[in-house]
Short mmCIF file of C-alpha atoms in Angstrom, two decimals:
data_model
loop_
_atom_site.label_atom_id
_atom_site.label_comp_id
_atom_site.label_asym_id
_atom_site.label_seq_id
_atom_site.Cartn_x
_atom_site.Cartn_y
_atom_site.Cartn_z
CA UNK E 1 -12.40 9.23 -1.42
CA UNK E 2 -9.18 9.99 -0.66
CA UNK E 3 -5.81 12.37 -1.29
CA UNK E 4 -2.39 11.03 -0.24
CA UNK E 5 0.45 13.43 -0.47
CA UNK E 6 4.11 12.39 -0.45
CA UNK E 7 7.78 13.58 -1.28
CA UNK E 8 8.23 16.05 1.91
CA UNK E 9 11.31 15.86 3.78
CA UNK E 10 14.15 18.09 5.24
CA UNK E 11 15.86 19.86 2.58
CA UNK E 12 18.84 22.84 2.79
CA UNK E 13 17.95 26.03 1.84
CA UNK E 14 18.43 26.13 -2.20
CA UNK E 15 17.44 22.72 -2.49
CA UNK E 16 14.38 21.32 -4.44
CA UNK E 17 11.64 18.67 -3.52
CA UNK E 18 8.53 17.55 -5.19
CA UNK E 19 5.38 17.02 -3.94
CA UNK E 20 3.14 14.69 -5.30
CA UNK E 21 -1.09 13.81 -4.21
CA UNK E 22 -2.47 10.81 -5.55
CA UNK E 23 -6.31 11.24 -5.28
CA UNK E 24 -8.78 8.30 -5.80
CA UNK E 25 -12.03 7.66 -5.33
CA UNK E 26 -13.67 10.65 -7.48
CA UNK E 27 -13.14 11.53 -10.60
CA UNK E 28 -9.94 13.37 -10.81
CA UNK E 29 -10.33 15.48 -13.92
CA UNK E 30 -13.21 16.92 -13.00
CA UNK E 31 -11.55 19.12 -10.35
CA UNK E 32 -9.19 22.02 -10.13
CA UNK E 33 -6.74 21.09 -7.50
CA UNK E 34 -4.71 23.55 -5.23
CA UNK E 35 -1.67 22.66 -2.88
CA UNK E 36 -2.46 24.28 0.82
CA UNK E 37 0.29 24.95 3.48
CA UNK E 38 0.48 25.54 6.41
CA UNK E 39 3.18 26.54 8.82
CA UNK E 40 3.31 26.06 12.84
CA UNK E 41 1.10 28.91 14.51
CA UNK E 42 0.49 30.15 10.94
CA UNK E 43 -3.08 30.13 8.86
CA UNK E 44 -3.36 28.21 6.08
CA UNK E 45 -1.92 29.58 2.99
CA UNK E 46 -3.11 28.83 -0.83
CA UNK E 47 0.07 27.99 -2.49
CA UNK E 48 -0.46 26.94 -6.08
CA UNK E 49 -3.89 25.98 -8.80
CA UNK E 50 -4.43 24.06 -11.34
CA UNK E 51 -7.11 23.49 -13.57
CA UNK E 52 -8.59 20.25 -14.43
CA UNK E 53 -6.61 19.77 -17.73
CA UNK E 54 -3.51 20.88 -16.38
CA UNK E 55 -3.30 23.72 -19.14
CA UNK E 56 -2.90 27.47 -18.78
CA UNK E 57 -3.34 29.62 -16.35
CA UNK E 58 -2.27 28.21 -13.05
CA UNK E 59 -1.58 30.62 -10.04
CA UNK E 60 1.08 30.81 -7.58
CA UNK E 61 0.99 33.33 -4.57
CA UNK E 62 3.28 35.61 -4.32
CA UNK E 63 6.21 34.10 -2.35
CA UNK E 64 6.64 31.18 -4.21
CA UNK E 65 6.31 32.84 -8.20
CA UNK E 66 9.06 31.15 -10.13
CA UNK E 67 10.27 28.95 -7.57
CA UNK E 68 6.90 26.33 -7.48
CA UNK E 69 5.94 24.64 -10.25
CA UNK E 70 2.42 23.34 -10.26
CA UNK E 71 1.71 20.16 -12.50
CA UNK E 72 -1.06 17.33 -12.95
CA UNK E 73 -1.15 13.93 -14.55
CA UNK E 74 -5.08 12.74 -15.20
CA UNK E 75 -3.80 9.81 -16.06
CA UNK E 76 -2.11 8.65 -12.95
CA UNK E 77 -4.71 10.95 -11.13
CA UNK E 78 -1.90 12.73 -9.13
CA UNK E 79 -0.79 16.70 -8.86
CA UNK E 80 2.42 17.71 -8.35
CA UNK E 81 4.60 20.92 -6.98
CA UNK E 82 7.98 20.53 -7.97
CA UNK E 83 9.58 22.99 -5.27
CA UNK E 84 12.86 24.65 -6.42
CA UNK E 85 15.18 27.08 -4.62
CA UNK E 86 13.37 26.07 -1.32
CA UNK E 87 13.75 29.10 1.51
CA UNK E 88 13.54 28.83 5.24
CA UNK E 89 9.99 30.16 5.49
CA UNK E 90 8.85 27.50 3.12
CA UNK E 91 8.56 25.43 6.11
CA UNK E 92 5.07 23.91 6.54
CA UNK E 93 3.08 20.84 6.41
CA UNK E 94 1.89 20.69 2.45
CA UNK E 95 -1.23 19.59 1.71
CA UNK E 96 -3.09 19.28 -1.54
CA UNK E 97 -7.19 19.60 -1.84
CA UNK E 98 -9.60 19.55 -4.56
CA UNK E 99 -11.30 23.41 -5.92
CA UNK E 100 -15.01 23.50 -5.56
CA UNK E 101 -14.69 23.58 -9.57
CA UNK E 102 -12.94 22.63 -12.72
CA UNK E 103 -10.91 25.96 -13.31
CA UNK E 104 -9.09 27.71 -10.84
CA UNK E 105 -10.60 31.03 -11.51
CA UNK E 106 -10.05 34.67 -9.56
CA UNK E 107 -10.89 33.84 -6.26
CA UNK E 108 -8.79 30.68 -6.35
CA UNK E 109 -6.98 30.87 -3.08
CA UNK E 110 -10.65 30.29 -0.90
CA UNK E 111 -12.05 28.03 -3.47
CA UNK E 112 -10.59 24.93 -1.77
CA UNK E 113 -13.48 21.76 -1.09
CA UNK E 114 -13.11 19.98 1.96
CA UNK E 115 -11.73 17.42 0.12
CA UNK E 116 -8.21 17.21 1.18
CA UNK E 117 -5.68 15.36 2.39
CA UNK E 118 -3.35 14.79 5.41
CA UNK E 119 -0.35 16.60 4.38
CA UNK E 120 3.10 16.09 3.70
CA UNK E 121 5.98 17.85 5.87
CA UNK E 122 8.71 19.85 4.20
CA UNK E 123 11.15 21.01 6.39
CA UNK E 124 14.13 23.78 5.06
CA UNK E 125 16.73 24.54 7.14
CA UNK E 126 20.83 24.50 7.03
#
């Protein structure tokens, strides 16, 4: 069972990367996944949900609405975050982990499994 997250790097503000988490091992589909960050002597921080089909709704917090696009591919078993107009305090290492269910749902942001993986680092700075 595994996740492997790639596509971090060092960026300028403005810039966009995308993340993407290959998971194997399980059975894909049958989770909601969320991307997790987490920023140096910061807690962890919920970023972004998706369902298991990859359809309607998916959930962003706050800071990164209309910036962060969450995305999935059953298929090829990976997520993705396609990161636009990246900001200084987007900083973190970026981490994706499966939901304890198949839909996001209210309380999405603490419904992460312990199923995760080891990150990727994005780094945003001029």
């Amino acid at each position: 069972i595994q996740l492997a997250e790639s596509g971090g790097g060092m960026v300028q503000p403005g810039e966009s990367l995308r993340l993407s988490c290959k998971a194997s091992g399980f059975t894909f589909s049958n989770y909601a996944m969320i991307w997790v960050r987490q920023a140096p002597g910061k807690e962890r921080e919920a970023v972004s949900c998706i369902g298991w089909s990859g359809g309607s709704p998916t959930y962003y917090v706050d800071s990164v609405k209309g910036r962060f696009t969450i995305s999935r591919d059953n298929s090829k078993n990976t997520v993705y975050l396609q990161m636009n107009s990246l900001k200084p305090e987007d900083t973190a290492l970026y981490y994706c982990a499966a939901a304890r269910t198949t839909h996001c749902g209210p309380s999405w942001e603490v419904n992460q499994s312990n199923l995760r993986g080891q990150g990727t680092q994005v780094t945003v700075a001029s």
